[in-house]
Tab-separated table of C-alpha atoms and ligand atoms in Angstrom:
chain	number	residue	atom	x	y	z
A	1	UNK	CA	81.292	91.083	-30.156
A	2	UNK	CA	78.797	89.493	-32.955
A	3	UNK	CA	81.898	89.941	-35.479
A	4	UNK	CA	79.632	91.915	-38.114
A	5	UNK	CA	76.868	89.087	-37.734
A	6	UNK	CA	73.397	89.454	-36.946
A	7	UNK	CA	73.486	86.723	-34.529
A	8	UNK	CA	75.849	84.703	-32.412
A	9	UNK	CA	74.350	81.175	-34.475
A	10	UNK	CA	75.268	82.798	-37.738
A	11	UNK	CA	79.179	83.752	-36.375
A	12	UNK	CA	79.630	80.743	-34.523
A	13	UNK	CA	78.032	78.408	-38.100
A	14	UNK	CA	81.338	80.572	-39.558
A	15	UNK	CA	83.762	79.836	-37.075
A	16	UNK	CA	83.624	75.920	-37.895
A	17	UNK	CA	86.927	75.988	-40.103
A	18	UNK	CA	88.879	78.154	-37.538
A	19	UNK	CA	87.469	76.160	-34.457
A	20	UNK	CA	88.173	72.717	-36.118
A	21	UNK	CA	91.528	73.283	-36.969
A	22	UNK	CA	92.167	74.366	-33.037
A	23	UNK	CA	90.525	71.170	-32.168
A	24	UNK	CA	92.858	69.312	-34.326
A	25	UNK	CA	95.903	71.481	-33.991
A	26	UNK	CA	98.888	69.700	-32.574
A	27	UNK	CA	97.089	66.388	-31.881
A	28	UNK	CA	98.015	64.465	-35.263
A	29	UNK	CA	100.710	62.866	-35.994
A	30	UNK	CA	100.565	61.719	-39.652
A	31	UNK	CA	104.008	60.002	-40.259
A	32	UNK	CA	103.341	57.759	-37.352
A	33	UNK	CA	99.624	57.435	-38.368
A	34	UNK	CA	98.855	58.783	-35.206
A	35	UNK	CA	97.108	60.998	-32.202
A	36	UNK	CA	98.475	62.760	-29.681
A	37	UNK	CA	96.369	63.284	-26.803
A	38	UNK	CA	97.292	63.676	-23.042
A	39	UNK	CA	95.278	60.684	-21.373
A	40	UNK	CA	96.329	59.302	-17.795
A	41	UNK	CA	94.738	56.146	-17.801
A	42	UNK	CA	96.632	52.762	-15.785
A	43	UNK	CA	99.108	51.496	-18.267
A	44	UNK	CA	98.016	49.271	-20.678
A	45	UNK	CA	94.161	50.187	-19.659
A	46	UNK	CA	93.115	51.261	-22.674
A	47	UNK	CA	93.677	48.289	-24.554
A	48	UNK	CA	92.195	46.019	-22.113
A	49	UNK	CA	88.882	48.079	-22.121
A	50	UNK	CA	85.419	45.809	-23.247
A	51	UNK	CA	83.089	48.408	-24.313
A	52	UNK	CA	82.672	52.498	-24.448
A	53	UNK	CA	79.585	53.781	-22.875
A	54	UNK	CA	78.821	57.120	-24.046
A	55	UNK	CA	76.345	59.643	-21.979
A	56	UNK	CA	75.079	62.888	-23.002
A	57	UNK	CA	72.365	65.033	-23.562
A	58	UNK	CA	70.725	66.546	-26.836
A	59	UNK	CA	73.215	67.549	-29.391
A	60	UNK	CA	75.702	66.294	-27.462
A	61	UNK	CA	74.029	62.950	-27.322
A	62	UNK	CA	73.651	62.843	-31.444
A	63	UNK	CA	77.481	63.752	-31.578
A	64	UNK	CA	77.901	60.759	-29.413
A	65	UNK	CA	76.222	58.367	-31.510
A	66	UNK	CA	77.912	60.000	-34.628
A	67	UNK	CA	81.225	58.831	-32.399
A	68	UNK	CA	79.200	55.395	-31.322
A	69	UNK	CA	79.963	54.242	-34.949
A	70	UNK	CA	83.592	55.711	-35.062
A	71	UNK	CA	84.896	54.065	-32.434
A	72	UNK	CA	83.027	50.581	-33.567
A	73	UNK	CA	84.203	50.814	-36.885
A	74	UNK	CA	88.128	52.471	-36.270
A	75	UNK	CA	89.017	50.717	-32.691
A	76	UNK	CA	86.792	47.463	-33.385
A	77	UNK	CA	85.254	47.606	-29.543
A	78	UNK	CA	81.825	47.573	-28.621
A	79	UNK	CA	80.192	50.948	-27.805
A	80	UNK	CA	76.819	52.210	-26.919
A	81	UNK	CA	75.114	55.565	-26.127
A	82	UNK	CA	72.435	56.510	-23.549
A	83	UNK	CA	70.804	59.767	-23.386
A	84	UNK	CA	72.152	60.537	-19.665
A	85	UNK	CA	68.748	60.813	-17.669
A	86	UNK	CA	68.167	57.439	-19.081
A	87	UNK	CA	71.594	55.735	-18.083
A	88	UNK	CA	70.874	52.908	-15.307
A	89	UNK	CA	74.936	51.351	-15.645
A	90	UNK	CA	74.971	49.322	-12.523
A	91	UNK	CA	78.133	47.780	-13.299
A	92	UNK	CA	77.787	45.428	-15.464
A	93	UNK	CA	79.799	42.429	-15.683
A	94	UNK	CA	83.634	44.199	-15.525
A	95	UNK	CA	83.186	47.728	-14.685
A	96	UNK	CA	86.843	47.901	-14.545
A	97	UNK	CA	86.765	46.943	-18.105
A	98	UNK	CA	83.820	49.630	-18.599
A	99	UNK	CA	84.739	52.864	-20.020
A	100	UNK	CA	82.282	55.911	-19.725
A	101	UNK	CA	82.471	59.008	-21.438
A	102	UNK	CA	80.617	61.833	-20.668
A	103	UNK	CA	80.038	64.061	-23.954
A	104	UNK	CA	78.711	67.609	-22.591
A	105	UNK	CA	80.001	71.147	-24.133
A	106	UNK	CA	79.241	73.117	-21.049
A	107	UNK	CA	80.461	70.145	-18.850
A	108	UNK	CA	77.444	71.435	-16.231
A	109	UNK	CA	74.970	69.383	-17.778
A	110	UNK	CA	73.094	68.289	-14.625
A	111	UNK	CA	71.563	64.696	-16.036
A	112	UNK	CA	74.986	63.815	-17.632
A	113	UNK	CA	77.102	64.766	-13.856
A	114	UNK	CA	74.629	62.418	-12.805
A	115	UNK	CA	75.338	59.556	-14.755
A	116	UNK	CA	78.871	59.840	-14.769
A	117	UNK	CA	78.365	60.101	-11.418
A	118	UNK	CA	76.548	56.668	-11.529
A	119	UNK	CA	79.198	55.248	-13.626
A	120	UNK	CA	82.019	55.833	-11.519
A	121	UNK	CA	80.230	54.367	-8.122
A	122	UNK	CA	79.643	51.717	-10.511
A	123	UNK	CA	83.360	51.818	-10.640
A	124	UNK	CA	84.083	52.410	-14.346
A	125	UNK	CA	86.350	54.477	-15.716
A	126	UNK	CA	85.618	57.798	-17.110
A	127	UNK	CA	86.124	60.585	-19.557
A	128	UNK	CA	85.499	63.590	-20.292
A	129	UNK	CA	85.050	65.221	-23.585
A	130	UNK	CA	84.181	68.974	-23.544
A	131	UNK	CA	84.661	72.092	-24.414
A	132	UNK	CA	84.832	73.633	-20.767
A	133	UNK	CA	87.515	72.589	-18.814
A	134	UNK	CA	86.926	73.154	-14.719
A	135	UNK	CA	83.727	72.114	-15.545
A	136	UNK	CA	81.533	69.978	-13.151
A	137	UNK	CA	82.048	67.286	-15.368
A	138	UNK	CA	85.717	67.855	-15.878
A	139	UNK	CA	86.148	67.540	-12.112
A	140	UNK	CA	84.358	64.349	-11.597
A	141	UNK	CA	86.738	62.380	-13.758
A	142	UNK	CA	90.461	61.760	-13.787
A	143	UNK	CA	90.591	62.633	-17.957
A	144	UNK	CA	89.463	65.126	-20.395
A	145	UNK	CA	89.891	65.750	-24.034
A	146	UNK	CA	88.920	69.558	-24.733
A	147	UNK	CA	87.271	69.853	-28.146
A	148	UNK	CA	88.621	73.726	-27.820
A	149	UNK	CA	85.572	74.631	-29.639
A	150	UNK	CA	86.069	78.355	-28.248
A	151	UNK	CA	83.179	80.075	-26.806
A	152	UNK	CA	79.965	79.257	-28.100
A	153	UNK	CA	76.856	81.908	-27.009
A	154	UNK	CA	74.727	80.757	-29.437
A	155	UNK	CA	71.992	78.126	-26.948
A	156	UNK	CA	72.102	76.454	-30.609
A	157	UNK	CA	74.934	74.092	-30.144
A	158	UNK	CA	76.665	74.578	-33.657
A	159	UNK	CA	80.637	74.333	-33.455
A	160	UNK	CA	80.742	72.623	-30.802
A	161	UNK	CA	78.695	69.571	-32.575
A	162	UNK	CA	81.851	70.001	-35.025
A	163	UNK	CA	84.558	70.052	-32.918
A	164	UNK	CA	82.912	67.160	-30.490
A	165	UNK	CA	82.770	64.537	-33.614
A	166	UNK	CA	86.345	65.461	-34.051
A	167	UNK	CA	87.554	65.223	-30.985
A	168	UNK	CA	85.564	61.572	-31.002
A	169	UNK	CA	86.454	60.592	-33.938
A	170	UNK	CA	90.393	61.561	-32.861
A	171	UNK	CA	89.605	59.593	-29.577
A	172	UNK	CA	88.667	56.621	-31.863
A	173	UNK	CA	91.779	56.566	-33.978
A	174	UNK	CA	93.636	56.800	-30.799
A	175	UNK	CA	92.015	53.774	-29.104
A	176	UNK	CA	92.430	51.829	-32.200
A	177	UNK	CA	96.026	52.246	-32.041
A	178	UNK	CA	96.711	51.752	-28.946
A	179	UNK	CA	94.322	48.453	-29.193
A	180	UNK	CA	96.527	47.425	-32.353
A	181	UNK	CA	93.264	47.153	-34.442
A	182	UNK	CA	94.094	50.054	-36.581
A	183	UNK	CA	96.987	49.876	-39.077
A	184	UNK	CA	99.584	53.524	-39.208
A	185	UNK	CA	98.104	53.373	-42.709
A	186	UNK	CA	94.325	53.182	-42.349
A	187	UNK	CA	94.998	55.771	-39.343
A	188	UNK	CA	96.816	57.640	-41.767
A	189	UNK	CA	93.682	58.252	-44.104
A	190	UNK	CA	90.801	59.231	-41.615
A	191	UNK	CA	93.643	61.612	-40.183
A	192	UNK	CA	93.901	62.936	-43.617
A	193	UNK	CA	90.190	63.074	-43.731
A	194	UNK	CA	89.916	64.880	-40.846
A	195	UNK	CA	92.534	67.534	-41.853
A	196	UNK	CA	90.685	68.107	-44.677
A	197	UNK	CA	87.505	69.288	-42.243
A	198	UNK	CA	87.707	72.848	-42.033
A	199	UNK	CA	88.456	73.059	-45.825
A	200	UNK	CA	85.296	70.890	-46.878
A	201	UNK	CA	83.443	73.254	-44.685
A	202	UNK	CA	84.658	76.132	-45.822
A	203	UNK	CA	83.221	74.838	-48.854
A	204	UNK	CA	79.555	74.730	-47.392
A	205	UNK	CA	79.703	78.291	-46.210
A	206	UNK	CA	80.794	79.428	-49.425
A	207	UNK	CA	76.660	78.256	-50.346
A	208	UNK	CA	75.347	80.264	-47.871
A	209	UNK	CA	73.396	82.062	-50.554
A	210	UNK	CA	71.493	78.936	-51.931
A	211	UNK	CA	71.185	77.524	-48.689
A	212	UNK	CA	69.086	81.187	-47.807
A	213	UNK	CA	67.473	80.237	-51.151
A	214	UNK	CA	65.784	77.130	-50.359
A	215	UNK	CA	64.908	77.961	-46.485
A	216	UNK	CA	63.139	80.984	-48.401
A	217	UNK	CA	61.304	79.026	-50.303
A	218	UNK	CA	60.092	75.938	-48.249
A	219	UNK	CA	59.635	78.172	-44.690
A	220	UNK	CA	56.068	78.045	-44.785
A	221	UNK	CA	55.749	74.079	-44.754
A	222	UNK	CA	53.763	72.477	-42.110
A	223	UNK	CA	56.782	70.469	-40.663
A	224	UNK	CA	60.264	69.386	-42.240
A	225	UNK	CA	61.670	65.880	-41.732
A	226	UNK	CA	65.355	64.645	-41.863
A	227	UNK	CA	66.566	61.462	-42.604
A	228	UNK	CA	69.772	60.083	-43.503
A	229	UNK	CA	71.341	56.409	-42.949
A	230	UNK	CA	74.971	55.419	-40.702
A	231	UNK	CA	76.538	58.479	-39.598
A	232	UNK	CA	74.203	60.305	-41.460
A	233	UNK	CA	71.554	59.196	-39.109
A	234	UNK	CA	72.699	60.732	-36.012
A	235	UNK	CA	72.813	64.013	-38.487
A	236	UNK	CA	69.021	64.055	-39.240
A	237	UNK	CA	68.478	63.811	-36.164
A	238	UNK	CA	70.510	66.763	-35.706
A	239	UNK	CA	69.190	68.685	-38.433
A	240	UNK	CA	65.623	68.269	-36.923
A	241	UNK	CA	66.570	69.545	-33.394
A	242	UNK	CA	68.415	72.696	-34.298
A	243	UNK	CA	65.118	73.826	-37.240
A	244	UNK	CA	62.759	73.051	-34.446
A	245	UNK	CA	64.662	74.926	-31.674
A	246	UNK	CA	65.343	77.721	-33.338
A	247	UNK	CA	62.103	78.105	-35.749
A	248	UNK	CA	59.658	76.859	-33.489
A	249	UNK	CA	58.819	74.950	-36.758
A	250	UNK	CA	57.743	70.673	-36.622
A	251	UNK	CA	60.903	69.514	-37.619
A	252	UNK	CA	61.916	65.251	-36.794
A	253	UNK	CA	64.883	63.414	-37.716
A	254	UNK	CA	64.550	59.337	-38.777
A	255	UNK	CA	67.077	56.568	-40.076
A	256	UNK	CA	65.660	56.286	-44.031
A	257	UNK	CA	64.759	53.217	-43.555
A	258	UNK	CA	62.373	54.005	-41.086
A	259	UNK	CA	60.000	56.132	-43.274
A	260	UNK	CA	57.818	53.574	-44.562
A	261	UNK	CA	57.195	51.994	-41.603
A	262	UNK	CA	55.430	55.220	-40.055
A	263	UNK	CA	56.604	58.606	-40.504
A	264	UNK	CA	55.558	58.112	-44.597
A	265	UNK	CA	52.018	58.423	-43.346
A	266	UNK	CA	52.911	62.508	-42.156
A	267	UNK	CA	54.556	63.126	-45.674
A	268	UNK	CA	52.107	65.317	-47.589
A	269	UNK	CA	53.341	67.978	-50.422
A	270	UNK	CA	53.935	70.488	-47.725
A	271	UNK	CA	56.348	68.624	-45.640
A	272	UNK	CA	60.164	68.596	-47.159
A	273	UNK	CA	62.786	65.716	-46.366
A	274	UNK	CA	66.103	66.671	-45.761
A	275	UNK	CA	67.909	63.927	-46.879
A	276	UNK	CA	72.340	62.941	-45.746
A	277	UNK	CA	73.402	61.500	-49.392
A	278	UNK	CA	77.154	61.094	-48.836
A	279	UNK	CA	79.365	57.964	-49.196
A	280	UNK	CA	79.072	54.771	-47.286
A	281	UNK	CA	75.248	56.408	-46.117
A	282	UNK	CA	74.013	53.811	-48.717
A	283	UNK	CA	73.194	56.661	-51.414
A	284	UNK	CA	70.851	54.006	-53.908
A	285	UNK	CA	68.475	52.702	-50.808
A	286	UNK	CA	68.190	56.411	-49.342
A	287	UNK	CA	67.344	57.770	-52.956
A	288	UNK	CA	64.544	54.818	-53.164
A	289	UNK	CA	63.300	56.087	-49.591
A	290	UNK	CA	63.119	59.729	-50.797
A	291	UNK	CA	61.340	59.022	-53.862
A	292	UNK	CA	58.506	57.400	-51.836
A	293	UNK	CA	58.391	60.715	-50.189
A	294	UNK	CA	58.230	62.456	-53.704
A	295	UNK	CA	55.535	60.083	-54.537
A	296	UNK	CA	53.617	62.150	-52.091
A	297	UNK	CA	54.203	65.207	-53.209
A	298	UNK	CA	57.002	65.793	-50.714
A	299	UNK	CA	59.834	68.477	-51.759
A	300	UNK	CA	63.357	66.661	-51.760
A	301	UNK	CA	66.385	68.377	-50.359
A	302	UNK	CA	69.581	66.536	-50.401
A	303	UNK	CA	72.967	67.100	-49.270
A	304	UNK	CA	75.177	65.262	-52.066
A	305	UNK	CA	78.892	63.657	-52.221
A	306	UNK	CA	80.453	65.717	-54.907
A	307	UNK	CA	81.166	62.126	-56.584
A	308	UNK	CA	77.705	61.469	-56.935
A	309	UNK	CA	74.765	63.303	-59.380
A	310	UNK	CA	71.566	63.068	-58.536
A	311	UNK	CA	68.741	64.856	-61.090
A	312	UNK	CA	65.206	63.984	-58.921
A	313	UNK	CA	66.186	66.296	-55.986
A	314	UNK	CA	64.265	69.448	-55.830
A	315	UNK	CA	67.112	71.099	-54.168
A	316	UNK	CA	70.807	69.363	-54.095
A	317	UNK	CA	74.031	70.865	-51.901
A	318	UNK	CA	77.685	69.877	-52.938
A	319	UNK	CA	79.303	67.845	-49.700
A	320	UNK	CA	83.331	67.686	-50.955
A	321	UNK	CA	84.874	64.287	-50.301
A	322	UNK	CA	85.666	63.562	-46.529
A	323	UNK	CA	85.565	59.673	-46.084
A	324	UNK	CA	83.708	59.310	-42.822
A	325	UNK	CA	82.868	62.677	-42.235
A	326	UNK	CA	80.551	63.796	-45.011
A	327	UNK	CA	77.895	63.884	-42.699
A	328	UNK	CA	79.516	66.558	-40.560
A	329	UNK	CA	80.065	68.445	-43.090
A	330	UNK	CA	76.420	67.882	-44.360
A	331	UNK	CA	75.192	69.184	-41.142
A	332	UNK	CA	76.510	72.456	-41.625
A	333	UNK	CA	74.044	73.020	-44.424
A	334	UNK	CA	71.564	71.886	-42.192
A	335	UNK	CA	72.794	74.272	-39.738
A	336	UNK	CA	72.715	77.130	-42.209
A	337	UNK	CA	69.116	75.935	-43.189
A	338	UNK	CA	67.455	76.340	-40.000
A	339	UNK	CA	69.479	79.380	-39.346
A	340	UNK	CA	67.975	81.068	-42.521
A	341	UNK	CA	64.415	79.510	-41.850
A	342	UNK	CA	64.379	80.794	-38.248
A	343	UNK	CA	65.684	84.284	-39.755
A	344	UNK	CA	63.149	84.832	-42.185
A	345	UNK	CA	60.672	84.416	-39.159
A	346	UNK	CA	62.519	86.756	-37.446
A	347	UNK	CA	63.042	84.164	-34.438
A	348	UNK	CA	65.269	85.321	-31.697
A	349	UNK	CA	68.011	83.266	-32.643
A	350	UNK	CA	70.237	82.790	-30.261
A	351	UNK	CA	67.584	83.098	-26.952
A	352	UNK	CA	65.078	80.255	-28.344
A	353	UNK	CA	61.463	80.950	-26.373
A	354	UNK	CA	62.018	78.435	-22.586
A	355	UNK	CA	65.578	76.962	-23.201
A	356	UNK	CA	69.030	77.442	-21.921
A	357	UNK	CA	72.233	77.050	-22.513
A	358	UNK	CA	73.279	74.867	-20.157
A	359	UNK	CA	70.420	72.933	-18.442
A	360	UNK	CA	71.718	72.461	-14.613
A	361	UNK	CA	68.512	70.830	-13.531
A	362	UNK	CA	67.705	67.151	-13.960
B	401	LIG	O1	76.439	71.348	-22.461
B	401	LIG	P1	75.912	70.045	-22.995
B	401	LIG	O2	76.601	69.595	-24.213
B	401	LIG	O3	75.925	68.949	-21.942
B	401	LIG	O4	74.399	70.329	-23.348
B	401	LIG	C1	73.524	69.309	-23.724
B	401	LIG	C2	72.284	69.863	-24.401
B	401	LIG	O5	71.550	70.662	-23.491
B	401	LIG	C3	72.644	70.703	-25.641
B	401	LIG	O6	73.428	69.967	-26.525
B	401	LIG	C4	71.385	71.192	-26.359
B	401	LIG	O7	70.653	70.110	-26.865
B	401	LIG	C5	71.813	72.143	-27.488
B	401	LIG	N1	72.060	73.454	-26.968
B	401	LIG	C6	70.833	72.194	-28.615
B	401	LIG	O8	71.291	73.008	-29.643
C-alpha cells in the first residue's frame, strides 16, 4: 500500500504532480481565461461579496493565508484569516456580504466546525474547501470545492497543502472573474502558471538526492528557522511546522523582515535559515536579511527562482518559473527536507509522538 516507499510522507511528497493535476483537471478553461467550478451561491452573490474570511487550523491555516494574498491580489476584495479556535465573527457590519470559508483537509476539524458554525449563525455565507467530501464540514455549508487531493495517511499534511493552494488560488481567479476585476488575459497567465504545477514539481523531486544531502549534513543543529517574504511567508511557516512535527527538532517559521527585530538574537552557527527566494518574495531585501544571519555564523539554505543566481548560499535548490506559485513549489523541498531530517533520526514518520490526523476535539 506504501507504493515501494518507506513511508506514507515520502509517497504522498511524490504524489504532488499526479494529485495536482486531479485538482486542476477539468476546472480550467484557458480560451475563456477561465474556471469552472460548481458553486450554488444566490445569483449575482458572488460579486456583491465585501470580504473573504478564511478559518482553519495548522497547515490548513498557512494554506489559507498563502490563498489570503491570492484572492487580494487576483479578485481585488478584502480577505483575512483566523486560526479557527481564535475566530470571534459576530457579524460584522453585512454578514450577508461576509463570505467564510472553512479550509480543513479532513473536513472533521473540530475548532474549524465550530467557527463555521459561528459564522453561519452570524449569518454569513460559507464554503467549504476540502479534500473529504461528507465531511462534517462539508455538511454544514451549502458549497464545497474538493481539492481531490486523494487519500493522504501521512498525519504530515503534504499534498494536500498542494492541492489546497490550488484549489484557492483557482477559487481566486474565479471570484475575480465573476467580480470583473480580472481581465480573460491576466486569468489566462496564473491559469497557465498553475498548469505548469505538477511539472515544476516534478522538477523538485527530481533533487531528492541533494535535498537528502543537506538534511544529512545540518541534522544535528540545535534548531532550524524559516523565513521567506509574501507568499513565501506563509511557506516558512510551513516549512517550520512539518521539520518540527516530524523531527521533534526546534524548527520556527518568520516573515524576513522580522529577524532583526528578535529571532536574530537565537541565530548562532548551529542554527540554519531556510530561506523562500523566488520572484515577487523581494529576493534583494531577503538576501540582506540572510546575510545578517551569516554574519552569525548561521548556515544559509535557499530555495532559488531558476532566473536568479545567488553565490553566498551555503546550500541553493532550483525553483522553475511559476509566477505566483514559486513558493509552493519551494515548499516541496522543504517538505523533502524535513522528511530526510526526520529519516536520518529514524522518527516514526508518519505516527509523529501525541498527534493525529484529524484533531476532533476543540
Ligand atoms: O483536516 P484539517 O485540514 O482541518 O487539519 C488541520 C490541522 O490539524 C492539520 O493541517 C495539521 O496541522 C497537519 N496535519 C500538520 O501537518
Amino acid at each position: 500500500e506504501k507504493g515501494g516507499y518507506e513511508h506514507f510522507m515520502r509517497k504522498e511528497i511524490h504524489e504532488q504532480p499526479a494529485s495536482l493535476r486531479q485538482t486542476l483537471s477539468g476546472r480550467i478553461d484557458l480560451d475563456r481565461g477561465a474556471v469552472e467550478l460548481d458553486l450554488e451561491f444566490p445569483k449575482g452573490y458572488l460579486s456583491s461579496v465585501e470580504e473573504i474570511q478564511f478559518v482553519a487550523c495548522g497547515t490548513s491555516y498557512y494554506a489559507s493565508l498563502y490563498a489570503a494574498r491570492l484572492f487580494e491580489e487576483i479578485a481585488d476584495i478584502r480577505a483575512t484569516v483566523s486560526i479557527a479556535s481564535e475566530y470571534t465573527f459576530d457579524g460584522g457590519r453585512d454578514p450577508w456580504r461576509t463570505l467564510t470559508i472553512a479550509v480543513t483537509q479532513s473536513g472533521e476539524t473540530a475548532d474549524t466546525l465550530g467557527a463555521i458554525r459561528r459564522a453561519k449563525r452570524a449569518g454569513a455565507q460559507t464554503l467549504a474547501v476540502t479534500n473529504m467530501l461528507g465531511s462534517s464540514v462539508s455538511r454544514e455549508v451549502k458549497n464545497s470545492v474538493f481539492i481531490r487531493a486523494g487519500p493522504e495517511i501521512g498525519v504530515a499534511a503534504t499534498k494536500t497543502f498542494a492541492s489546497q493552494v490550488t484549489t484557492l488560488a483557482l477559487l481566486a481567479v474565479y471570484l475575480g472573474r465573476e467580480r470583473g476585476v480580472l481581465s480573460p488575459s491576466d486569468a489566462r497567465s496564473i491559469l497557465e502558471d498553475l498548469r505548469g504545477l505538477p511539472g515544476g514539481v516534478q522538477q523538485v523531486l527530481d533533487n531528492e538526492a541533494s535535498v537528502k544531502e543537506a538534511a544529512v549534513a545540518y541534522q544535528d543543529s540545535d534548531a532550524f528557522f524559516f523565513v521567506g517574504r509574501r507568499h513565501g511567508y506563509p511557506v516558512a511557516l510551513e516549512g517550520a511546522l512539518k521539520l518540527k512535527e516530524i523531527s521533534y527538532d526546534h524548527a520556527e517559521g518568520f516573515a524576513a523582515g522580522e529577524l532583526k527585530h528578535g529571532p536574530l538574537a537565537l541565530v548562532t552557527d548551529n542554527t540554519p535559515v531556510l530561506a523562500v527566494l523566488t520572484d515577487g518574495g523581494n529576493i534583494p531585501n531577503t538576501v540582506n536579511n540572510l546575510v545578517e544571519a551569516q554574519t552569525r555564523g548561521a548556515p544559509a539554505i535557499g530555495a532559488i527562482s531558476e532566473s536568479h543566481e545567488i553565490d553566498s548560499l551555503d546550500v541553493g535548490f532550483e525553483v522553475p518559473d511559476a509566477g505566483l506559485f514559486e513558493p509552493l513549489i519551494a515548499n516541496v523541498y522543504f517538505q523533502l527536507f524535513a522528511y530526510h531530517v526526520a529519516n536520518e533520526k529514524g522518527r516514526p514518520i508518519d505516527k509523529p509522538r501525541n498527534l493525529a490526523k484529524s484533531v476532533t476535539v476543540g
